[in-house]
Amino acid sequence: MSPQENSTKKVFVLNGPNLARLDLRDSAIYGTMNFETLTEFVKRSGSELGFDVDMRQSDSEVEIIHWLHEAADNSIPVIINPAAFTHYSYAIRDAAELVKAPLIEVHLSNPLAREEFRHTSVISGIAKGTIAGFGPDSYRLALLALKQLLA
Ligand code: DQA
């Protein structure tokens, strides 16, 4: 293992429902990157900052909860876009609260500038912070914030 690989810090980047189908979603809101390209962008942004990004997506609340347990058990920091679960999943909130390493909430769009049901986040209260509205750069900015938090 090279010294570079040796010093990289693992981070989970977890994505909730429908984010794997960005290709089908409104490009005026979510931009033009499909999920594969977003994944490449996030992994590249992470490696530039010394992170080994483990990018995951699921439409299942249960699977996301299990990934949060995995992060909690292994002290792995988390960047999470809970997608629609943001607005109502107390189960994901409770699981996210178990993660003692920094956890940052991200959104591609700015939910506060959209429909009223998106104005509530049940995750924000237990996140270290929230970055929203910058498209794929929301993830890059979260990685930057995480780097500073861990420094
Ligand atoms: C989203 C915003 C949510 O309101 C929505 O349900 C999503 C994506 C975003 O990244 O902008 O699926 O989390």
XYZ file of C-alpha atoms and ligand atoms in Angstrom:
164
model
C 0.000 0.000 0.000
C 1.430 3.412 -0.958
C 1.751 6.163 1.699
C -1.022 8.020 -0.190
C -3.442 5.074 0.115
C -2.346 4.560 3.669
C -3.302 8.103 4.675
C -6.701 8.253 2.940
C -9.664 8.502 5.271
C -12.782 6.523 4.519
C -16.066 8.401 4.223
C -19.525 7.072 3.439
C -21.515 9.178 0.979
C -25.056 7.835 1.288
C -27.850 8.681 -1.120
C -31.555 8.068 -0.685
C -34.448 7.184 -2.965
C -34.659 8.145 -6.629
C -31.174 9.662 -6.714
C -29.946 6.798 -8.907
C -32.451 8.021 -11.506
C -31.233 11.619 -11.809
C -31.319 10.965 -15.548
C -35.147 10.886 -15.342
C -35.600 13.768 -12.899
C -36.180 17.447 -13.659
C -32.840 18.765 -14.925
C -33.943 22.339 -14.109
C -33.879 21.257 -10.437
C -31.259 18.510 -10.311
C -28.939 19.447 -13.159
C -27.744 17.244 -15.957
C -25.382 14.812 -14.236
C -26.631 11.249 -14.045
C -25.869 9.251 -10.912
C -22.860 7.517 -12.447
C -21.265 10.854 -13.366
C -22.158 12.282 -9.952
C -20.462 9.280 -8.341
C -17.294 9.839 -10.383
C -17.362 13.555 -9.481
C -17.792 12.864 -5.750
C -15.092 10.170 -5.699
C -12.653 12.421 -7.579
C -13.444 15.409 -5.313
C -12.898 13.161 -2.304
C -9.597 11.741 -3.468
C -8.302 15.282 -4.162
C -8.944 15.977 -0.468
C -7.416 12.694 0.740
C -10.675 10.768 1.197
C -11.589 7.278 0.090
C -15.255 7.865 -0.825
C -17.617 4.916 -0.502
C -20.605 6.232 -2.510
C -23.831 4.275 -2.020
C -27.443 4.722 -3.065
C -30.587 2.959 -1.958
C -34.320 3.358 -2.358
C -34.756 1.386 0.869
C -35.034 3.033 4.279
C -33.900 -0.215 5.932
C -30.718 -0.437 3.860
C -29.788 3.179 4.625
C -30.376 2.549 8.341
C -28.054 -0.481 8.192
C -25.359 1.601 6.448
C -25.650 4.207 9.215
C -25.210 1.421 11.789
C -22.101 0.294 9.878
C -20.751 3.867 10.002
C -21.523 4.091 13.737
C -19.831 0.727 14.465
C -16.695 1.691 12.543
C -16.468 5.433 13.396
C -16.787 6.367 9.721
C -17.831 9.952 8.887
C -20.943 10.284 6.751
C -22.173 12.663 4.091
C -25.836 11.906 3.458
C -28.398 13.030 0.943
C -31.476 11.345 2.404
C -33.601 12.582 -0.552
C -37.331 12.408 0.274
C -36.565 10.584 3.570
C -35.156 13.943 4.728
C -38.618 15.219 5.272
C -40.180 12.439 7.351
C -37.932 9.505 8.285
C -37.515 9.525 12.061
C -35.950 6.060 11.695
C -33.138 7.460 9.550
C -32.769 10.375 11.952
C -32.417 7.999 14.924
C -29.849 5.888 13.049
C -27.930 9.005 11.945
C -27.797 10.126 15.567
C -25.802 6.968 16.407
C -22.929 8.121 14.171
C -20.443 9.890 16.440
C -18.035 10.806 13.620
C -19.140 13.978 11.775
C -22.307 13.591 9.699
C -23.160 16.231 7.092
C -26.499 16.533 5.273
C -26.406 17.520 1.605
C -28.932 18.271 -1.117
C -28.475 18.982 -4.794
C -31.376 21.441 -4.807
C -32.349 23.960 -2.144
C -35.378 22.334 -0.498
C -36.261 25.627 1.249
C -36.853 27.233 -2.151
C -39.240 24.454 -3.188
C -42.614 22.993 -2.108
C -43.579 23.484 1.521
C -43.326 19.775 2.419
C -39.601 20.017 1.623
C -39.076 22.842 4.121
C -38.886 20.382 7.015
C -35.771 18.283 7.518
C -35.918 15.786 10.364
C -32.180 15.146 9.775
C -30.736 18.679 10.093
C -31.098 18.746 13.882
C -28.635 15.884 14.356
C -26.287 16.771 11.454
C -23.097 18.742 11.981
C -24.342 20.989 9.185
C -26.328 21.085 5.966
C -25.187 22.111 2.484
C -27.929 22.528 -0.111
C -28.586 24.155 -3.440
C -25.204 23.903 -5.138
C -25.852 20.842 -7.291
C -22.961 18.332 -7.270
C -20.821 21.002 -5.583
C -22.923 20.481 -2.422
C -21.091 17.148 -2.054
C -17.667 18.687 -2.779
C -18.291 21.467 -0.243
C -19.356 18.867 2.321
C -16.103 16.948 1.743
C -14.179 20.199 2.217
C -16.057 20.923 5.455
C -15.382 17.376 6.619
C -11.669 17.737 5.923
C -11.583 20.856 8.082
C -13.606 19.192 10.829
C -11.206 16.240 10.949
C -8.023 18.347 10.755
C -33.102 16.234 -2.595
C -34.266 17.126 -2.192
C -35.432 16.315 -1.687
O -36.519 17.155 -1.340
C -35.910 15.357 -2.769
O -36.941 14.540 -2.270
C -34.821 14.561 -3.375
C -33.516 15.172 -3.603
C -31.940 17.023 -3.242
O -30.852 16.485 -3.325
O -32.149 18.158 -3.685
O -35.030 13.424 -3.793
O -32.590 15.604 -1.432
